[in-house]
Structures are given as structure tokens and as C-alpha cells.
């Protein structure tokens, strides 16, 4: 009885289905691009295109996760995924904006560096895991030698780390973000500013951080002049903002990918038609999500 049941409320269920259809349409567009790039009909650079496809797959997965959570009215937990989704979108837009191959290489190599760093911390020096660590280090060295852009990226990363070590007064290990390797940007705020999303920073790293860092438990309590009451778990209120941000960032990225691919007039006209229909349906779904009002649940 603590949980709101969407299946028992036809009005709310219909609104959530409207939102789901919009998210489905965006996921489908990303899927079409992935198919084109995977099958080779829209490939430009094999390495860069592979990185873009991997980003697209992750973004589709996260949009799908938000969609699944929305289907049962879990709007607040979807904020955690939204934050990660936006980081992926901003990261890919940064790669597409300039020095695409270098930036793609910096991103591609980063998880290999991170894996080695973590392994050195956690593995016992006398364990068999150290043999695996050495194999991983050798594999990374071979990977770096396989492409000139990887070699250049590795050198640039080491130079950035050395410079940071000299600036640091602490003896702790120095770390850098992947986007620092190929730019002067040192934090997510700078990355969002570079990609034109500066105005969203406070909302995403302020508002969304409450859910991400476990700071919003008390928001499940309504307090008014009458007393207090508990909200539903799976509370169907407040789903418009997460839905709207997911849509806006995702479609903005779609536009940037189409620009990268250099589609012709027919493709541009087709996307414009999709976008016009998308905006109409998104606005209706956002409005309806914001109109949902549910009775408080629990004892006063």
C-alpha cells in the first residue's frame, strides 16, 4: 500500500505511455544511426566512428533505462541515470566539435589507464593478479603503438600529468580527466561551457545531485498547515523535468551527429520533419506529466 500503482490509474498510465512513445522515437533514431555507421553506409573514420557507435549504444541504453523506470512511475531514481546520460552526451558533443580524432583517442584510452591505476592499488604484489596486471600493461603498450594518434595521446597525457604533479603540493597521486589530455578544460563545468550547455550546469549538478548523493530522503514528506503526510513510493508527480532534459539533450546530440555525418538535403529534410513532430509530442507529454497530481499517502 506504500506504492503507487500505475496500472490502477488509467489517466496517469496514459500520460506515461505518451512520454514513453516520445523516448522510443528518440531511441529509434539513435538505432538507425548506429545501423548506418555499423554497416558502413555512413562511415567516415573507422576508429572515430567506432567510438561514436559505442557512445550511441550507451546513450540508447540509458534512455531505455529511463523509459523503463518511467513505466512504473519511478521518476526520482531516473535522475541518477539522467545525470550520467547528460555526461555521455556532453562528452560525445565535445569529441565531435573539434580535433575529433585526438579527443576520441583520449576518451578511448582512458578506461585502460584507469583500469591499470586501480589494479596497482588493489592487487597484492605477491599475488597471481600481478601477472594479469603486467599482461594488461603490455596489452595497453601494444594498443598505443598500433596508432599514431594513440602514441600522440599517450605523450600528451604524460606531459599533462607531469605538469600537474609539479603544481601539486600534496604527495597524493595526481589524476586528470580524459578531456584534459586534448584541451585546457579541467572539469565538467568547463566541458559543458565548451559544448554550449553552461546554463544547465547548476540544474544538473545542483538539482540532480540530491538524488545522486542521497540527500533527498526528507523530500518524501509533505508538510502543510494541517500537519504532515507521506508521499507515495513511485510518486507520479514531478516527472516532467527529467523527461524534458533527457529529450532535449538527446535530440541536440542527434543533430550534432547528423552534422558530423554530412547528410544530404533529403536526410536534412527528413530530420526536420521528425524534429517538428517530436517537439509537438514532447511538449504535450511534458505538459501532461507536470499536470499529474496525486493525493499524499500515509498518516497525518
Coordinates of C-alpha atoms in Angstrom, one line a residue, residues 14-272:
X14 CA -1.9 7.1 -20.5
X15 CA 0.4 10.1 -19.7
X16 CA 3.3 7.9 -19.0
X17 CA 2.7 6.0 -22.3
X18 CA 2.7 9.3 -24.2
X19 CA 6.2 10.1 -22.7
X20 CA 7.3 6.5 -23.5
X21 CA 6.4 6.9 -27.1
X22 CA 8.5 10.1 -27.4
X23 CA 11.5 8.4 -25.8
X24 CA 11.0 5.3 -28.1
X25 CA 11.2 7.6 -31.1
X26 CA 14.5 9.1 -30.0
X27 CA 16.0 5.7 -29.2
X28 CA 14.9 4.5 -32.6
X29 CA 16.7 7.5 -34.3
X30 CA 19.9 6.6 -32.5
X31 CA 19.4 3.0 -33.5
X32 CA 19.1 4.0 -37.2
X33 CA 22.3 5.9 -37.0
X34 CA 24.1 3.0 -35.3
X35 CA 22.9 0.7 -38.1
X36 CA 24.1 3.1 -40.8
X37 CA 27.6 3.5 -39.2
X38 CA 28.0 -0.2 -38.3
X39 CA 27.1 -1.4 -41.7
X40 CA 29.4 1.1 -43.4
X41 CA 26.8 3.2 -45.3
X42 CA 27.7 6.3 -43.3
X43 CA 31.3 5.7 -42.1
X44 CA 33.9 8.5 -42.2
X45 CA 36.8 7.3 -40.0
X46 CA 36.8 3.7 -38.8
X47 CA 38.3 4.5 -35.3
X48 CA 36.3 7.6 -34.6
X49 CA 33.1 6.0 -35.9
X50 CA 33.6 3.1 -33.6
X51 CA 33.9 5.4 -30.6
X52 CA 30.7 7.3 -31.7
X53 CA 28.8 4.0 -32.1
X54 CA 29.9 2.9 -28.6
X55 CA 28.6 6.2 -27.2
X56 CA 25.4 5.8 -29.1
X57 CA 24.8 2.4 -27.7
X58 CA 25.4 3.6 -24.1
X59 CA 23.1 6.6 -24.7
X60 CA 20.4 4.2 -26.1
X61 CA 20.8 2.0 -23.0
X62 CA 20.4 4.9 -20.6
X63 CA 17.4 6.3 -22.4
X64 CA 15.8 2.9 -22.3
X65 CA 16.6 2.7 -18.6
X66 CA 14.8 6.0 -18.0
X67 CA 11.9 4.7 -20.1
X68 CA 11.6 1.5 -18.0
X69 CA 11.7 3.4 -14.7
X70 CA 9.1 5.8 -16.0
X71 CA 6.8 2.9 -16.9
X72 CA 6.3 2.2 -13.2
X73 CA 6.4 5.9 -12.1
X74 CA 10.0 5.8 -10.7
X75 CA 10.7 9.4 -11.6
X76 CA 13.2 10.3 -9.0
X77 CA 15.6 7.3 -9.4
X78 CA 15.6 8.2 -13.1
X79 CA 17.5 11.4 -12.2
X80 CA 20.7 9.3 -11.4
X81 CA 20.6 7.9 -14.9
X82 CA 19.8 11.3 -16.4
X83 CA 23.0 12.8 -14.9
X84 CA 25.1 10.0 -16.4
X85 CA 23.3 10.3 -19.7
X86 CA 24.0 14.0 -19.9
X87 CA 27.7 13.4 -19.2
X88 CA 27.9 11.0 -22.1
X89 CA 26.1 13.3 -24.4
X90 CA 28.3 16.3 -23.5
X91 CA 31.4 14.1 -23.8
X92 CA 30.4 13.0 -27.3
X93 CA 29.5 16.5 -28.4
X94 CA 32.9 17.7 -27.2
X95 CA 34.5 15.0 -29.3
X96 CA 32.5 15.9 -32.4
X97 CA 33.1 19.7 -32.0
X98 CA 36.9 19.8 -32.8
X99 CA 40.1 17.7 -33.0
X100 CA 37.7 14.7 -33.2
X101 CA 40.3 12.0 -33.7
X102 CA 42.5 13.2 -30.8
X103 CA 39.6 13.6 -28.5
X104 CA 38.2 10.2 -29.4
X105 CA 41.6 8.7 -28.7
X106 CA 41.8 10.4 -25.3
X107 CA 38.4 9.0 -24.4
X108 CA 39.1 5.5 -25.8
X109 CA 42.3 5.1 -23.9
X110 CA 41.1 6.5 -20.6
X111 CA 39.4 3.4 -19.2
X112 CA 42.6 1.4 -19.9
X113 CA 44.6 3.9 -17.9
X114 CA 42.0 3.8 -15.1
X115 CA 42.0 0.0 -15.0
X116 CA 45.8 -0.1 -14.6
X117 CA 45.7 2.6 -11.9
X118 CA 43.0 0.8 -9.9
X119 CA 44.7 -2.6 -10.3
X120 CA 48.0 -1.2 -8.9
X121 CA 46.2 0.0 -5.8
X122 CA 44.1 -3.2 -5.1
X123 CA 46.3 -6.1 -6.3
X124 CA 48.7 -7.7 -3.8
X125 CA 52.2 -7.5 -5.0
X126 CA 52.8 -11.3 -4.4
X127 CA 49.5 -12.5 -5.9
X128 CA 48.8 -14.0 -9.3
X129 CA 46.8 -10.9 -10.1
X130 CA 50.1 -9.0 -10.6
X131 CA 50.8 -11.3 -13.6
X132 CA 47.5 -10.3 -15.1
X133 CA 48.3 -6.7 -14.4
X134 CA 51.6 -7.0 -16.3
X135 CA 49.8 -8.6 -19.2
X136 CA 47.3 -5.7 -19.2
X137 CA 50.1 -3.2 -19.2
X138 CA 51.8 -4.9 -22.1
X139 CA 48.5 -5.1 -24.0
X140 CA 48.0 -1.3 -23.5
X141 CA 51.5 -0.6 -24.7
X142 CA 50.7 -2.6 -27.9
X143 CA 47.5 -0.8 -28.3
X144 CA 49.2 2.6 -28.0
X145 CA 51.8 1.6 -30.6
X146 CA 49.1 0.5 -33.1
X147 CA 48.1 4.0 -34.0
X148 CA 49.9 7.3 -34.3
X149 CA 47.1 9.2 -32.7
X150 CA 47.3 6.8 -29.6
X151 CA 51.0 7.5 -29.4
X152 CA 50.5 11.2 -29.5
X153 CA 47.7 11.0 -26.9
X154 CA 49.8 8.9 -24.6
X155 CA 52.7 11.5 -24.8
X156 CA 50.2 14.4 -24.2
X157 CA 48.7 12.7 -21.2
X158 CA 52.1 12.1 -19.6
X159 CA 53.0 15.7 -20.2
X160 CA 49.8 16.9 -18.6
X161 CA 50.3 14.6 -15.6
X162 CA 53.9 15.7 -15.1
X163 CA 52.8 19.4 -15.2
X164 CA 50.1 18.7 -12.7
X165 CA 52.5 16.9 -10.4
X166 CA 54.8 19.9 -10.4
X167 CA 51.9 22.2 -9.5
X168 CA 50.6 20.0 -6.7
X169 CA 52.0 20.5 -3.2
X170 CA 50.5 17.2 -1.9
X171 CA 52.1 13.8 -2.2
X172 CA 48.9 12.2 -3.3
X173 CA 48.7 10.6 -6.7
X174 CA 47.7 13.1 -9.4
X175 CA 44.8 12.3 -11.8
X176 CA 43.4 14.0 -14.9
X177 CA 40.2 13.8 -16.8
X178 CA 40.3 12.4 -20.3
X179 CA 39.2 15.7 -21.8
X180 CA 42.2 17.5 -20.1
X181 CA 44.5 15.5 -22.4
X182 CA 43.4 17.3 -25.5
X183 CA 42.2 20.7 -24.1
X184 CA 42.7 23.2 -21.4
X185 CA 39.4 22.1 -19.8
X186 CA 39.8 20.7 -16.3
X187 CA 36.3 20.0 -15.0
X188 CA 32.7 19.1 -16.1
X189 CA 31.7 22.8 -15.8
X190 CA 34.3 23.7 -18.5
X191 CA 33.2 20.8 -20.6
X192 CA 29.5 21.9 -20.5
X193 CA 30.5 25.5 -21.2
X194 CA 32.6 24.4 -24.2
X195 CA 29.6 22.5 -25.7
X196 CA 27.1 25.3 -25.0
X197 CA 25.3 23.8 -22.0
X198 CA 26.7 26.1 -19.4
X199 CA 23.3 27.3 -18.3
X200 CA 22.3 23.7 -17.4
X201 CA 25.2 23.1 -15.1
X202 CA 23.6 24.3 -11.8
X203 CA 20.4 22.4 -12.5
X204 CA 22.2 19.1 -13.3
X205 CA 25.0 19.3 -10.7
X206 CA 22.8 21.0 -8.2
X207 CA 19.3 19.7 -8.5
X208 CA 20.2 16.2 -9.7
X209 CA 22.9 15.7 -7.1
X210 CA 20.3 15.4 -4.3
X211 CA 19.2 12.1 -5.7
X212 CA 22.7 11.0 -6.7
X213 CA 24.2 11.7 -3.3
X214 CA 21.3 10.5 -1.1
X215 CA 20.3 14.0 0.1
X216 CA 16.6 13.9 -0.7
X217 CA 15.0 11.3 1.6
X218 CA 13.2 14.0 3.6
X219 CA 11.5 15.2 0.3
X220 CA 9.2 12.2 0.7
X221 CA 7.4 14.2 3.4
X222 CA 4.7 16.8 2.8
X223 CA 4.3 19.4 5.5
X224 CA 1.5 22.0 5.5
X225 CA -0.8 23.9 7.9
X226 CA -2.8 20.8 8.6
X227 CA 0.2 18.6 9.5
X228 CA 2.4 16.2 7.6
X229 CA 1.8 13.3 5.3
X230 CA 4.0 10.8 3.3
X231 CA 4.2 10.7 -0.4
X232 CA 3.7 7.6 -2.4
X233 CA 6.7 5.4 -3.3
X234 CA 6.7 5.6 -7.1
X235 CA 5.2 9.0 -6.7
X236 CA 3.8 10.1 -10.1
X237 CA 4.5 13.8 -9.6
X238 CA 7.4 15.7 -10.9
X239 CA 8.3 13.6 -14.0
X240 CA 8.3 16.5 -16.5
X241 CA 11.8 17.9 -15.8
X242 CA 13.8 14.7 -16.1
X243 CA 11.8 13.7 -19.2
X244 CA 12.3 17.1 -20.8
X245 CA 16.1 17.2 -20.2
X246 CA 16.5 13.7 -21.5
X247 CA 14.7 14.6 -24.7
X248 CA 16.4 18.0 -25.2
X249 CA 19.9 16.8 -24.7
X250 CA 19.4 13.6 -26.8
X251 CA 17.9 15.3 -29.8
X252 CA 20.5 18.0 -29.6
X253 CA 23.1 15.3 -29.9
X254 CA 21.3 13.7 -32.8
X255 CA 21.6 17.0 -34.7
X256 CA 25.4 17.1 -34.0
X257 CA 25.9 13.5 -35.2
X258 CA 24.0 14.3 -38.4
X259 CA 26.2 17.3 -38.9
X260 CA 29.3 15.1 -38.4
X261 CA 28.0 12.6 -41.0
X262 CA 27.3 15.3 -43.5
X263 CA 24.0 14.1 -44.6
X264 CA 22.4 15.5 -47.8
X265 CA 19.4 17.6 -48.4
X266 CA 16.9 14.7 -48.3
X267 CA 18.3 13.5 -44.9
X268 CA 18.2 17.0 -43.5
X269 CA 14.6 17.5 -44.7
X270 CA 13.6 14.1 -43.2
X271 CA 15.2 15.0 -39.8
X272 CA 13.4 18.4 -39.8

